[in-house]
Amino acid sequence: MDTQVCIRRGFADLAQRQVHYRSAGEKGQPLLILHASPGSSRQQVRLIEDFAGEAMVFAPDTPGNGDSEALGAEEPEIAALAGAMLEYLDVMGLEQVRVYGSHTGAAIAAELAILAPGRVSHLVLDGVSLMEGAELEEILATYAFPFEPDLDGAYLARLFQFCRDQYLFFPWYRRTREGRRDGGLGSPDDLHAWVTEVMKASTTYHLNYRAAFKWPADRRLPLIQCPVLVTAAVNDPLYEASAGLAPLLPNGRFLELPRFDDPGFRTLRHDAMATFFAGNN
């Protein structure tokens, strides 16, 4: 998985905005990769590399993240974000794709499959969630808000801590023994890249986050007709929700992946997805 891959970057001109994307690979059925919140397609570079030798890979920054313009100043619904991704497929001339989505990207990917069932042949949902009641109220009241620039740079410190603490706690603001994650910090380079991408969209990144928190997975997943593979690493905070929601899919199943920091994680994830795409699931 360490073969050098050339990842290209570009902008797609949609009707009312531009979408920034990364792409790699020149053969095979297209693979659309939709990243988690917060961040951008930069956080999916390793997955892009893993499939570049066997697929044409396209990984856009979702609206309001990375270098992609937001849909607007108001919080969109996940269906609207899926509509923007469908427009992206049209502009890029991608008639049918396989789709991988992570967390917020999984919700958008699921809605894309519902919106345009003929355009999605296979769907991988890496971490899905359902938040309701008091949990949803707490998350909406506490989790994600814009980092408005200020003259003393204090917003940069808050933004950095927000990204850093997501490695250490879930939710990030529950800095307690009960909320502690055991994976440790990522590498300095990965943390720097993540902070940089969130910084680009410091006043809009939270919009998609909030839309994903409100997304009614239990009502939407049963509407997906294409084959679906739901995955989650055993130390993903969304592991239990993912395993519990997978049975709602008419044509889906759940696959447990090892810890994110397991040396074999990338290979196992790639092989599971490749087998699924080949129809040997």
CSV table of C-alpha atoms in Angstrom, one decimal:
chain,number,residue,atom,x,y,z
A,1,MET,CA,0.0,0.0,0.0
A,2,ASP,CA,3.0,2.3,0.0
A,3,THR,CA,3.4,2.6,-3.8
A,4,GLN,CA,3.9,6.2,-4.9
A,5,VAL,CA,0.6,7.5,-6.4
A,6,CYS,CA,0.1,10.7,-8.3
A,7,ILE,CA,-2.9,12.5,-6.8
A,8,ARG,CA,-4.2,15.3,-9.0
A,9,ARG,CA,-6.2,18.3,-7.7
A,10,GLY,CA,-8.8,20.4,-9.5
A,11,PHE,CA,-12.0,22.4,-9.4
A,12,ALA,CA,-15.3,21.5,-11.0
A,13,ASP,CA,-17.5,24.4,-12.0
A,14,LEU,CA,-21.1,23.7,-10.9
A,15,ALA,CA,-24.0,25.9,-11.7
A,16,GLN,CA,-23.6,28.2,-8.7
A,17,ARG,CA,-20.3,27.2,-7.0
A,18,GLN,CA,-17.0,25.4,-7.4
A,19,VAL,CA,-16.1,22.0,-5.9
A,20,HIS,CA,-12.5,21.2,-5.2
A,21,TYR,CA,-11.5,17.6,-5.6
A,22,ARG,CA,-8.7,15.1,-5.6
A,23,SER,CA,-8.4,12.4,-8.2
A,24,ALA,CA,-6.1,9.5,-9.1
A,25,GLY,CA,-6.1,6.4,-11.3
A,26,GLU,CA,-6.9,6.1,-15.0
A,27,LYS,CA,-8.7,2.7,-15.4
A,28,GLY,CA,-11.6,0.8,-13.9
A,29,GLN,CA,-15.1,1.8,-12.7
A,30,PRO,CA,-15.1,5.2,-11.0
A,31,LEU,CA,-15.0,5.3,-7.2
A,32,LEU,CA,-16.4,8.4,-5.4
A,33,ILE,CA,-15.0,9.0,-1.9
A,34,LEU,CA,-16.9,11.3,0.5
A,35,HIS,CA,-15.0,12.4,3.6
A,36,ALA,CA,-16.1,12.8,7.2
A,37,SER,CA,-16.5,16.0,9.1
A,38,PRO,CA,-14.6,18.1,9.8
A,39,GLY,CA,-11.9,18.2,7.1
A,40,SER,CA,-11.8,17.6,3.4
A,41,SER,CA,-10.7,15.0,0.9
A,42,ARG,CA,-7.2,15.4,2.3
A,43,GLN,CA,-8.2,13.1,5.1
A,44,GLN,CA,-8.9,10.4,2.5
A,45,VAL,CA,-5.6,10.5,0.7
A,46,ARG,CA,-4.6,7.0,1.9
A,47,LEU,CA,-7.8,5.4,0.6
A,48,ILE,CA,-7.4,7.3,-2.7
A,49,GLU,CA,-3.9,5.8,-2.9
A,50,ASP,CA,-5.1,2.3,-2.1
A,51,PHE,CA,-7.6,2.2,-5.0
A,52,ALA,CA,-5.7,4.4,-7.6
A,53,GLY,CA,-4.2,1.3,-9.3
A,54,GLU,CA,-7.6,-0.3,-10.0
A,55,ALA,CA,-10.2,2.5,-10.3
A,56,MET,CA,-10.6,6.1,-11.4
A,57,VAL,CA,-10.9,7.7,-8.0
A,58,PHE,CA,-12.7,11.0,-7.3
A,59,ALA,CA,-12.7,12.6,-3.9
A,60,PRO,CA,-14.4,16.0,-3.7
A,61,ASP,CA,-14.4,18.4,-0.7
A,62,THR,CA,-18.1,18.4,0.3
A,63,PRO,CA,-19.8,21.8,0.2
A,64,GLY,CA,-18.5,24.2,2.8
A,65,ASN,CA,-15.4,22.1,3.6
A,66,GLY,CA,-11.8,22.3,2.5
A,67,ASP,CA,-11.7,24.4,-0.7
A,68,SER,CA,-15.3,23.8,-1.8
A,69,GLU,CA,-17.8,26.6,-1.5
A,70,ALA,CA,-20.8,26.1,0.9
A,71,LEU,CA,-24.3,25.8,-0.5
A,72,GLY,CA,-25.2,28.9,1.4
A,73,ALA,CA,-25.1,30.5,4.8
A,74,GLU,CA,-27.9,28.3,6.2
A,75,GLU,CA,-27.6,24.8,7.4
A,76,PRO,CA,-28.4,22.4,4.6
A,77,GLU,CA,-30.2,19.0,4.8
A,78,ILE,CA,-28.2,15.9,3.9
A,79,ALA,CA,-30.4,15.5,0.8
A,80,ALA,CA,-29.3,18.9,-0.5
A,81,LEU,CA,-25.6,17.9,0.0
A,82,ALA,CA,-26.3,14.7,-1.9
A,83,GLY,CA,-27.9,16.8,-4.7
A,84,ALA,CA,-24.6,18.8,-4.9
A,85,MET,CA,-22.7,15.6,-5.2
A,86,LEU,CA,-25.0,14.5,-8.0
A,87,GLU,CA,-24.4,17.7,-9.8
A,88,TYR,CA,-20.6,17.1,-9.4
A,89,LEU,CA,-21.0,13.7,-11.0
A,90,ASP,CA,-22.8,15.3,-13.9
A,91,VAL,CA,-20.2,17.9,-14.4
A,92,MET,CA,-17.4,15.3,-14.3
A,93,GLY,CA,-19.2,13.0,-16.8
A,94,LEU,CA,-19.5,10.1,-14.3
A,95,GLU,CA,-22.5,8.1,-15.3
A,96,GLN,CA,-22.3,5.4,-12.7
A,97,VAL,CA,-20.0,5.2,-9.6
A,98,ARG,CA,-19.2,3.1,-6.6
A,99,VAL,CA,-19.4,5.2,-3.5
A,100,TYR,CA,-17.5,5.2,-0.2
A,101,GLY,CA,-18.6,7.6,2.5
A,102,SER,CA,-17.2,8.1,6.0
A,103,HIS,CA,-19.4,9.4,8.9
A,104,THR,CA,-20.9,12.7,7.5
A,105,GLY,CA,-19.8,11.4,4.1
A,106,ALA,CA,-21.7,8.2,4.7
A,107,ALA,CA,-24.9,10.1,5.3
A,108,ILE,CA,-24.4,12.0,2.1
A,109,ALA,CA,-23.5,8.9,0.2
A,110,ALA,CA,-26.6,7.1,1.4
A,111,GLU,CA,-28.8,10.0,0.3
A,112,LEU,CA,-27.1,10.0,-3.1
A,113,ALA,CA,-28.0,6.4,-3.6
A,114,ILE,CA,-31.6,7.2,-2.7
A,115,LEU,CA,-31.7,10.3,-4.9
A,116,ALA,CA,-30.1,8.7,-8.0
A,117,PRO,CA,-30.3,4.9,-7.6
A,118,GLY,CA,-29.2,4.3,-11.2
A,119,ARG,CA,-26.0,6.2,-10.6
A,120,VAL,CA,-24.7,4.2,-7.6
A,121,SER,CA,-23.8,0.6,-8.2
A,122,HIS,CA,-22.2,-0.2,-4.8
A,123,LEU,CA,-22.2,1.7,-1.6
A,124,VAL,CA,-19.8,1.5,1.4
A,125,LEU,CA,-20.9,3.3,4.5
A,126,ASP,CA,-18.0,3.6,6.9
A,127,GLY,CA,-19.6,4.7,10.2
A,128,VAL,CA,-23.2,5.6,10.4
A,129,SER,CA,-25.1,7.0,13.3
A,130,LEU,CA,-28.6,7.8,14.6
A,131,MET,CA,-28.9,10.6,17.2
A,132,GLU,CA,-32.2,11.3,18.9
A,133,GLY,CA,-33.7,12.8,22.0
A,134,ALA,CA,-31.3,14.2,24.7
A,135,GLU,CA,-28.2,12.9,22.9
A,136,LEU,CA,-29.1,14.9,19.8
A,137,GLU,CA,-30.0,18.0,21.8
A,138,GLU,CA,-26.6,17.9,23.6
A,139,ILE,CA,-24.6,17.3,20.4
A,140,LEU,CA,-26.3,20.2,18.6
A,141,ALA,CA,-25.8,22.5,21.6
A,142,THR,CA,-22.2,21.6,22.1
A,143,TYR,CA,-20.3,19.9,19.3
A,144,ALA,CA,-19.7,22.1,16.3
A,145,PHE,CA,-19.8,25.8,15.8
A,146,PRO,CA,-18.0,28.3,13.5
A,147,PHE,CA,-14.5,29.5,14.5
A,148,GLU,CA,-14.9,33.2,13.7
A,149,PRO,CA,-11.5,34.9,13.0
A,150,ASP,CA,-10.3,37.3,15.6
A,151,LEU,CA,-7.4,39.8,15.8
A,152,ASP,CA,-5.5,38.0,18.5
A,153,GLY,CA,-5.6,34.5,16.9
A,154,ALA,CA,-7.5,32.9,19.8
A,155,TYR,CA,-9.8,31.2,17.4
A,156,LEU,CA,-6.8,29.3,16.0
A,157,ALA,CA,-6.0,27.8,19.4
A,158,ARG,CA,-9.6,26.7,19.8
A,159,LEU,CA,-9.7,25.2,16.4
A,160,PHE,CA,-6.5,23.3,17.0
A,161,GLN,CA,-7.8,21.9,20.3
A,162,PHE,CA,-11.1,21.0,18.7
A,163,CYS,CA,-9.2,18.8,16.1
A,164,ARG,CA,-6.7,17.4,18.5
A,165,ASP,CA,-9.2,16.4,21.1
A,166,GLN,CA,-11.3,14.4,18.6
A,167,TYR,CA,-8.4,11.9,18.7
A,168,LEU,CA,-8.6,11.7,22.5
A,169,PHE,CA,-12.2,11.9,23.4
A,170,PHE,CA,-15.7,11.3,22.1
A,171,PRO,CA,-17.5,13.6,22.1
A,172,TRP,CA,-14.4,15.8,21.9
A,173,TYR,CA,-15.7,18.1,24.7
A,174,ARG,CA,-16.2,15.3,27.2
A,175,ARG,CA,-12.7,15.3,28.5
A,176,THR,CA,-13.3,12.7,31.2
A,177,ARG,CA,-12.2,9.1,31.8
A,178,GLU,CA,-15.5,7.9,30.5
A,179,GLY,CA,-15.2,9.9,27.3
A,180,ARG,CA,-11.6,9.0,26.7
A,181,ARG,CA,-10.6,7.2,23.4
A,182,ASP,CA,-7.6,4.8,23.6
A,183,GLY,CA,-6.1,5.4,20.1
A,184,GLY,CA,-3.8,8.2,21.0
A,185,LEU,CA,-2.9,11.2,18.8
A,186,GLY,CA,-2.2,10.8,15.1
A,187,SER,CA,1.0,11.9,13.6
A,188,PRO,CA,2.0,15.6,13.7
A,189,ASP,CA,1.7,15.7,9.9
A,190,ASP,CA,-1.8,14.3,9.9
A,191,LEU,CA,-2.9,16.6,12.7
A,192,HIS,CA,-1.4,19.6,10.9
A,193,ALA,CA,-3.1,18.7,7.7
A,194,TRP,CA,-6.5,18.2,9.4
A,195,VAL,CA,-6.2,21.6,11.2
A,196,THR,CA,-5.3,23.3,8.0
A,197,GLU,CA,-8.3,21.9,6.1
A,198,VAL,CA,-10.7,22.9,8.9
A,199,MET,CA,-9.1,26.3,9.1
A,200,LYS,CA,-9.9,26.9,5.4
A,201,ALA,CA,-13.6,26.4,6.2
A,202,SER,CA,-13.7,27.7,9.8
A,203,THR,CA,-17.0,29.4,9.4
A,204,THR,CA,-18.9,26.8,7.3
A,205,TYR,CA,-17.5,23.3,8.3
A,206,HIS,CA,-20.1,22.9,11.0
A,207,LEU,CA,-23.1,23.2,8.7
A,208,ASN,CA,-22.7,19.6,7.3
A,209,TYR,CA,-21.8,18.3,10.7
A,210,ARG,CA,-25.1,19.5,12.1
A,211,ALA,CA,-27.0,18.2,9.1
A,212,ALA,CA,-25.5,14.7,9.7
A,213,PHE,CA,-26.4,14.8,13.4
A,214,LYS,CA,-30.0,15.3,12.5
A,215,TRP,CA,-30.1,12.8,9.6
A,216,PRO,CA,-32.7,10.0,10.4
A,217,ALA,CA,-30.7,7.0,9.4
A,218,ASP,CA,-33.4,4.6,10.6
A,219,ARG,CA,-35.9,6.0,8.1
A,220,ARG,CA,-33.5,6.6,5.2
A,221,LEU,CA,-31.4,3.4,5.1
A,222,PRO,CA,-34.3,1.1,4.2
A,223,LEU,CA,-34.8,3.1,1.0
A,224,ILE,CA,-31.4,2.1,-0.5
A,225,GLN,CA,-31.7,-0.6,-3.1
A,226,CYS,CA,-28.1,-1.1,-4.2
A,227,PRO,CA,-25.7,-3.5,-2.5
A,228,VAL,CA,-24.4,-1.8,0.7
A,229,LEU,CA,-21.4,-2.7,2.9
A,230,VAL,CA,-21.5,-1.0,6.3
A,231,THR,CA,-18.1,-1.0,8.0
A,232,ALA,CA,-16.6,0.4,11.2
A,233,ALA,CA,-13.3,0.0,13.0
A,234,VAL,CA,-13.7,-1.5,16.4
A,235,ASN,CA,-12.5,1.7,18.0
A,236,ASP,CA,-14.7,4.0,15.9
A,237,PRO,CA,-17.1,5.8,18.2
A,238,LEU,CA,-19.8,4.9,15.7
A,239,TYR,CA,-19.1,1.2,15.8
A,240,GLU,CA,-22.2,0.2,17.8
A,241,ALA,CA,-24.5,2.4,15.8
A,242,SER,CA,-23.2,1.1,12.5
A,243,ALA,CA,-23.6,-2.5,13.5
A,244,GLY,CA,-27.1,-1.8,14.8
A,245,LEU,CA,-28.3,0.1,11.8
A,246,ALA,CA,-26.9,-2.3,9.1
A,247,PRO,CA,-29.9,-4.8,9.4
A,248,LEU,CA,-32.2,-2.0,8.2
A,249,LEU,CA,-30.7,-2.2,4.7
A,250,PRO,CA,-32.6,-4.4,2.2
A,251,ASN,CA,-29.4,-5.4,0.5
A,252,GLY,CA,-26.7,-4.8,3.0
A,253,ARG,CA,-24.4,-6.3,5.7
A,254,PHE,CA,-22.0,-5.2,8.4
A,255,LEU,CA,-18.3,-5.9,8.4
A,256,GLU,CA,-16.1,-5.2,11.5
A,257,LEU,CA,-12.7,-3.7,10.8
A,258,PRO,CA,-9.7,-3.7,13.1
A,259,ARG,CA,-8.5,-0.7,15.1
A,260,PHE,CA,-7.5,2.3,13.0
A,261,ASP,CA,-4.0,1.9,14.3
A,262,ASP,CA,-3.7,-1.8,13.5
A,263,PRO,CA,-0.8,-2.3,11.1
A,264,GLY,CA,-3.1,-4.3,8.7
A,265,PHE,CA,-6.0,-1.8,8.8
A,266,ARG,CA,-5.5,-0.3,5.3
A,267,THR,CA,-4.9,-3.7,3.6
A,268,LEU,CA,-8.0,-5.3,5.3
A,269,ARG,CA,-10.2,-2.3,4.4
A,270,HIS,CA,-9.0,-2.3,0.8
A,271,ASP,CA,-9.5,-6.0,0.4
A,272,ALA,CA,-12.9,-6.0,1.9
A,273,MET,CA,-14.1,-3.2,-0.3
A,274,ALA,CA,-12.5,-4.7,-3.5
A,275,THR,CA,-14.2,-8.1,-2.7
A,276,PHE,CA,-17.5,-6.3,-2.2
A,277,PHE,CA,-17.2,-4.3,-5.4
A,278,ALA,CA,-16.4,-7.5,-7.3
A,279,GLY,CA,-19.7,-8.9,-6.1
A,280,ASN,CA,-18.1,-11.6,-4.0
A,281,ASN,CA,-19.9,-10.6,-0.8
